[in-house]
Amino acid sequence: MRRGDILGIFLVFWGLSLSIYSYEVLGDIPLTALGAGAFVTGISLLSTVSKSPYREAFDLLLKAYADNISRVLEEFGASSRAVYLSNGSILVPLGGSPRKVPSKIQNSLIVGERGGYYLFIQSPISSEDLSPDIETSLHSVLVDSLGLCDSVMVSRNDEKIILKIKNSRASQVSARFSQVLGPLAAHFACSIVAASSRANYSLEDVREEKGDIIASLVMIDAEKGSSF
Amino acid sequence: MLRKDLLFNILLPSLYTFTVVFLSALGERRFDVYFSMLTLEYSVLYALFRPKRKGREIMLPILLFIFFIFVAMRVAEVLGI
């Protein structure tokens, strides 16, 4: 049993005892209120999620996802920054700088046409459940659902978006993954931004500062509702 | 525990303690006044931090329910019912 639960149980019983004793025996209202406050605090501690029992399995799944993607990127020698599409998929340019995003994308690993081929990767982020507001979506997925960071701040300037992911808890990824897709938390954040805003974005720059990740994205194609 | 959840669980008892000490120093002896302040502080902190709960949030509806009972009793007292 973790320390928070022990403290919570103690506060619940202590608060209840103090309230009842103060009210019935001492007739002291402030002490009764203090006991009630301790009781409420104890309940709050007991009902707060410390760590999901599936956290370890989830972390392993994420790591396996990152490792598998890294191997594919390594095999194809991908080194350019990825393009995050509005439908939750990701295009990694092969052989140099990316060209215009192809309008039709087949459901295969390598897509494109002569002069511009891409690796086609599907991210775990679905556009169906996301709010059109980027900050709400980022907070809902990264902080509330996945617990990958403490908070996300968004700064917008025309077609550029800068994200500051505070205190990222995602596991470390390979250098190749980080170079092409960004650190894991930034990778998911970029997918969420593209899916939420229904636009395609390219990861322009990523850097890490004292546990925080700062990523800048550029909108590359305002075409919405592309079908594959 | 997420930082916002930790902050919620630290600020809550801190505010409670401060409120009880402050009101008792003013000589307040009505329990519904203390309870109203506790409910208000819990509601404000919950709205600000939205702590992650195991299942649904139960404490806030209970606190609000009891708060409204106190309000109803006070209104009845004023109306002489």
mmCIF file with all atom_site columns, N, CA and C in Angstrom, chain B residues 46-79:
data_model
loop_
_atom_site.group_PDB
_atom_site.id
_atom_site.type_symbol
_atom_site.label_atom_id
_atom_site.label_alt_id
_atom_site.label_comp_id
_atom_site.label_asym_id
_atom_site.label_entity_id
_atom_site.label_seq_id
_atom_site.pdbx_PDB_ins_code
_atom_site.Cartn_x
_atom_site.Cartn_y
_atom_site.Cartn_z
_atom_site.occupancy
_atom_site.B_iso_or_equiv
_atom_site.pdbx_formal_charge
_atom_site.auth_seq_id
_atom_site.auth_comp_id
_atom_site.auth_asym_id
_atom_site.auth_atom_id
_atom_site.pdbx_PDB_model_num
ATOM 1   N N  . TYR B 1 46 ? -11.034 22.125 -7.265  1.00 0.00 ? 46 TYR B N  1
ATOM 2   C CA . TYR B 1 46 ? -11.374 21.063 -8.209  1.00 0.00 ? 46 TYR B CA 1
ATOM 3   C C  . TYR B 1 46 ? -11.510 21.613 -9.620  1.00 0.00 ? 46 TYR B C  1
ATOM 4   N N  . ALA B 1 47 ? -12.168 22.789 -9.736  1.00 0.00 ? 47 ALA B N  1
ATOM 5   C CA . ALA B 1 47 ? -12.337 23.411 -11.053 1.00 0.00 ? 47 ALA B CA 1
ATOM 6   C C  . ALA B 1 47 ? -10.978 23.815 -11.651 1.00 0.00 ? 47 ALA B C  1
ATOM 7   N N  . LEU B 1 48 ? -10.060 24.234 -10.789 1.00 0.00 ? 48 LEU B N  1
ATOM 8   C CA . LEU B 1 48 ? -8.738  24.679 -11.277 1.00 0.00 ? 48 LEU B CA 1
ATOM 9   C C  . LEU B 1 48 ? -7.860  23.506 -11.690 1.00 0.00 ? 48 LEU B C  1
ATOM 10  N N  . PHE B 1 49 ? -7.829  22.466 -10.859 1.00 0.00 ? 49 PHE B N  1
ATOM 11  C CA . PHE B 1 49 ? -6.850  21.403 -11.070 1.00 0.00 ? 49 PHE B CA 1
ATOM 12  C C  . PHE B 1 49 ? -7.419  20.137 -11.693 1.00 0.00 ? 49 PHE B C  1
ATOM 13  N N  . ARG B 1 50 ? -8.727  19.897 -11.561 1.00 0.00 ? 50 ARG B N  1
ATOM 14  C CA . ARG B 1 50 ? -9.362  18.697 -12.119 1.00 0.00 ? 50 ARG B CA 1
ATOM 15  C C  . ARG B 1 50 ? -8.516  17.452 -11.829 1.00 0.00 ? 50 ARG B C  1
ATOM 16  N N  . PRO B 1 51 ? -8.359  17.081 -10.564 1.00 0.00 ? 51 PRO B N  1
ATOM 17  C CA . PRO B 1 51 ? -7.512  15.920 -10.230 1.00 0.00 ? 51 PRO B CA 1
ATOM 18  C C  . PRO B 1 51 ? -8.093  14.634 -10.793 1.00 0.00 ? 51 PRO B C  1
ATOM 19  N N  . LYS B 1 52 ? -7.173  13.748 -11.164 1.00 0.00 ? 52 LYS B N  1
ATOM 20  C CA . LYS B 1 52 ? -7.581  12.475 -11.740 1.00 0.00 ? 52 LYS B CA 1
ATOM 21  C C  . LYS B 1 52 ? -8.058  11.564 -10.611 1.00 0.00 ? 52 LYS B C  1
ATOM 22  N N  . ARG B 1 53 ? -9.250  11.003 -10.777 1.00 0.00 ? 53 ARG B N  1
ATOM 23  C CA . ARG B 1 53 ? -9.858  10.167 -9.727  1.00 0.00 ? 53 ARG B CA 1
ATOM 24  C C  . ARG B 1 53 ? -9.966  8.727  -10.176 1.00 0.00 ? 53 ARG B C  1
ATOM 25  N N  . LYS B 1 54 ? -9.972  7.819  -9.193  1.00 0.00 ? 54 LYS B N  1
ATOM 26  C CA . LYS B 1 54 ? -10.259 6.412  -9.491  1.00 0.00 ? 54 LYS B CA 1
ATOM 27  C C  . LYS B 1 54 ? -11.768 6.326  -9.678  1.00 0.00 ? 54 LYS B C  1
ATOM 28  N N  . GLY B 1 55 ? -12.244 6.283  -10.869 1.00 0.00 ? 55 GLY B N  1
ATOM 29  C CA . GLY B 1 55 ? -13.689 6.294  -11.089 1.00 0.00 ? 55 GLY B CA 1
ATOM 30  C C  . GLY B 1 55 ? -14.210 7.728  -11.080 1.00 0.00 ? 55 GLY B C  1
ATOM 31  N N  . ARG B 1 56 ? -15.448 7.905  -10.647 1.00 0.00 ? 56 ARG B N  1
ATOM 32  C CA . ARG B 1 56 ? -16.071 9.227  -10.687 1.00 0.00 ? 56 ARG B CA 1
ATOM 33  C C  . ARG B 1 56 ? -15.729 10.036 -9.436  1.00 0.00 ? 56 ARG B C  1
ATOM 34  N N  . GLU B 1 57 ? -15.894 11.354 -9.533  1.00 0.00 ? 57 GLU B N  1
ATOM 35  C CA . GLU B 1 57 ? -15.713 12.252 -8.406  1.00 0.00 ? 57 GLU B CA 1
ATOM 36  C C  . GLU B 1 57 ? -16.971 12.144 -7.538  1.00 0.00 ? 57 GLU B C  1
ATOM 37  N N  . ILE B 1 58 ? -16.810 11.766 -6.267  1.00 0.00 ? 58 ILE B N  1
ATOM 38  C CA . ILE B 1 58 ? -17.985 11.607 -5.389  1.00 0.00 ? 58 ILE B CA 1
ATOM 39  C C  . ILE B 1 58 ? -18.032 12.681 -4.320  1.00 0.00 ? 58 ILE B C  1
ATOM 40  N N  . MET B 1 59 ? -16.870 13.201 -3.936  1.00 0.00 ? 59 MET B N  1
ATOM 41  C CA . MET B 1 59 ? -16.816 14.122 -2.806  1.00 0.00 ? 59 MET B CA 1
ATOM 42  C C  . MET B 1 59 ? -17.508 15.436 -3.123  1.00 0.00 ? 59 MET B C  1
ATOM 43  N N  . LEU B 1 60 ? -17.289 15.968 -4.316  1.00 0.00 ? 60 LEU B N  1
ATOM 44  C CA . LEU B 1 60 ? -17.863 17.270 -4.659  1.00 0.00 ? 60 LEU B CA 1
ATOM 45  C C  . LEU B 1 60 ? -19.387 17.263 -4.666  1.00 0.00 ? 60 LEU B C  1
ATOM 46  N N  . PRO B 1 61 ? -20.051 16.292 -5.295  1.00 0.00 ? 61 PRO B N  1
ATOM 47  C CA . PRO B 1 61 ? -21.522 16.277 -5.228  1.00 0.00 ? 61 PRO B CA 1
ATOM 48  C C  . PRO B 1 61 ? -22.041 16.134 -3.800  1.00 0.00 ? 61 PRO B C  1
ATOM 49  N N  . ILE B 1 62 ? -21.343 15.344 -2.982  1.00 0.00 ? 62 ILE B N  1
ATOM 50  C CA . ILE B 1 62 ? -21.775 15.165 -1.592  1.00 0.00 ? 62 ILE B CA 1
ATOM 51  C C  . ILE B 1 62 ? -21.648 16.484 -0.826  1.00 0.00 ? 62 ILE B C  1
ATOM 52  N N  . LEU B 1 63 ? -20.526 17.154 -0.988  1.00 0.00 ? 63 LEU B N  1
ATOM 53  C CA . LEU B 1 63 ? -20.311 18.442 -0.312  1.00 0.00 ? 63 LEU B CA 1
ATOM 54  C C  . LEU B 1 63 ? -21.357 19.463 -0.751  1.00 0.00 ? 63 LEU B C  1
ATOM 55  N N  . LEU B 1 64 ? -21.626 19.503 -2.048  1.00 0.00 ? 64 LEU B N  1
ATOM 56  C CA . LEU B 1 64 ? -22.617 20.464 -2.553  1.00 0.00 ? 64 LEU B CA 1
ATOM 57  C C  . LEU B 1 64 ? -24.011 20.134 -2.028  1.00 0.00 ? 64 LEU B C  1
ATOM 58  N N  . PHE B 1 65 ? -24.316 18.853 -1.952  1.00 0.00 ? 65 PHE B N  1
ATOM 59  C CA . PHE B 1 65 ? -25.630 18.437 -1.443  1.00 0.00 ? 65 PHE B CA 1
ATOM 60  C C  . PHE B 1 65 ? -25.813 18.884 0.008   1.00 0.00 ? 65 PHE B C  1
ATOM 61  N N  . ILE B 1 66 ? -24.790 18.633 0.821   1.00 0.00 ? 66 ILE B N  1
ATOM 62  C CA . ILE B 1 66 ? -24.871 19.032 2.237   1.00 0.00 ? 66 ILE B CA 1
ATOM 63  C C  . ILE B 1 66 ? -24.927 20.556 2.352   1.00 0.00 ? 66 ILE B C  1
ATOM 64  N N  . PHE B 1 67 ? -24.162 21.231 1.496   1.00 0.00 ? 67 PHE B N  1
ATOM 65  C CA . PHE B 1 67 ? -24.167 22.695 1.474   1.00 0.00 ? 67 PHE B CA 1
ATOM 66  C C  . PHE B 1 67 ? -25.570 23.225 1.198   1.00 0.00 ? 67 PHE B C  1
ATOM 67  N N  . PHE B 1 68 ? -26.260 22.628 0.227   1.00 0.00 ? 68 PHE B N  1
ATOM 68  C CA . PHE B 1 68 ? -27.613 23.092 -0.102  1.00 0.00 ? 68 PHE B CA 1
ATOM 69  C C  . PHE B 1 68 ? -28.609 22.783 1.012   1.00 0.00 ? 68 PHE B C  1
ATOM 70  N N  . ILE B 1 69 ? -28.351 21.710 1.760   1.00 0.00 ? 69 ILE B N  1
ATOM 71  C CA . ILE B 1 69 ? -29.203 21.431 2.924   1.00 0.00 ? 69 ILE B CA 1
ATOM 72  C C  . ILE B 1 69 ? -29.045 22.550 3.951   1.00 0.00 ? 69 ILE B C  1
ATOM 73  N N  . PHE B 1 70 ? -27.786 22.958 4.193   1.00 0.00 ? 70 PHE B N  1
ATOM 74  C CA . PHE B 1 70 ? -27.554 24.056 5.136   1.00 0.00 ? 70 PHE B CA 1
ATOM 75  C C  . PHE B 1 70 ? -28.205 25.345 4.645   1.00 0.00 ? 70 PHE B C  1
ATOM 76  N N  . VAL B 1 71 ? -28.129 25.591 3.345   1.00 0.00 ? 71 VAL B N  1
ATOM 77  C CA . VAL B 1 71 ? -28.745 26.800 2.773   1.00 0.00 ? 71 VAL B CA 1
ATOM 78  C C  . VAL B 1 71 ? -30.260 26.748 2.985   1.00 0.00 ? 71 VAL B C  1
ATOM 79  N N  . ALA B 1 72 ? -30.847 25.575 2.741   1.00 0.00 ? 72 ALA B N  1
ATOM 80  C CA . ALA B 1 72 ? -32.293 25.429 2.906   1.00 0.00 ? 72 ALA B CA 1
ATOM 81  C C  . ALA B 1 72 ? -32.711 25.640 4.367   1.00 0.00 ? 72 ALA B C  1
ATOM 82  N N  . MET B 1 73 ? -31.891 25.126 5.283   1.00 0.00 ? 73 MET B N  1
ATOM 83  C CA . MET B 1 73 ? -32.186 25.300 6.709   1.00 0.00 ? 73 MET B CA 1
ATOM 84  C C  . MET B 1 73 ? -32.110 26.779 7.090   1.00 0.00 ? 73 MET B C  1
ATOM 85  N N  . ARG B 1 74 ? -31.127 27.464 6.547   1.00 0.00 ? 74 ARG B N  1
ATOM 86  C CA . ARG B 1 74 ? -30.943 28.877 6.860   1.00 0.00 ? 74 ARG B CA 1
ATOM 87  C C  . ARG B 1 74 ? -32.100 29.697 6.280   1.00 0.00 ? 74 ARG B C  1
ATOM 88  N N  . VAL B 1 75 ? -32.509 29.370 5.068   1.00 0.00 ? 75 VAL B N  1
ATOM 89  C CA . VAL B 1 75 ? -33.634 30.075 4.438   1.00 0.00 ? 75 VAL B CA 1
ATOM 90  C C  . VAL B 1 75 ? -34.910 29.830 5.240   1.00 0.00 ? 75 VAL B C  1
ATOM 91  N N  . ALA B 1 76 ? -35.092 28.574 5.684   1.00 0.00 ? 76 ALA B N  1
ATOM 92  C CA . ALA B 1 76 ? -36.274 28.249 6.479   1.00 0.00 ? 76 ALA B CA 1
ATOM 93  C C  . ALA B 1 76 ? -36.268 29.028 7.791   1.00 0.00 ? 76 ALA B C  1
ATOM 94  N N  . GLU B 1 77 ? -35.075 29.169 8.365   1.00 0.00 ? 77 GLU B N  1
ATOM 95  C CA . GLU B 1 77 ? -34.941 29.907 9.622   1.00 0.00 ? 77 GLU B CA 1
ATOM 96  C C  . GLU B 1 77 ? -35.291 31.378 9.413   1.00 0.00 ? 77 GLU B C  1
ATOM 97  N N  . VAL B 1 78 ? -34.846 31.935 8.317   1.00 0.00 ? 78 VAL B N  1
ATOM 98  C CA . VAL B 1 78 ? -35.131 33.348 8.024   1.00 0.00 ? 78 VAL B CA 1
ATOM 99  C C  . VAL B 1 78 ? -36.626 33.559 7.778   1.00 0.00 ? 78 VAL B C  1
ATOM 100 N N  . LEU B 1 79 ? -37.225 32.584 7.071   1.00 0.00 ? 79 LEU B N  1
ATOM 101 C CA . LEU B 1 79 ? -38.651 32.714 6.755   1.00 0.00 ? 79 LEU B CA 1
ATOM 102 C C  . LEU B 1 79 ? -39.536 32.341 7.941   1.00 0.00 ? 79 LEU B C  1
#
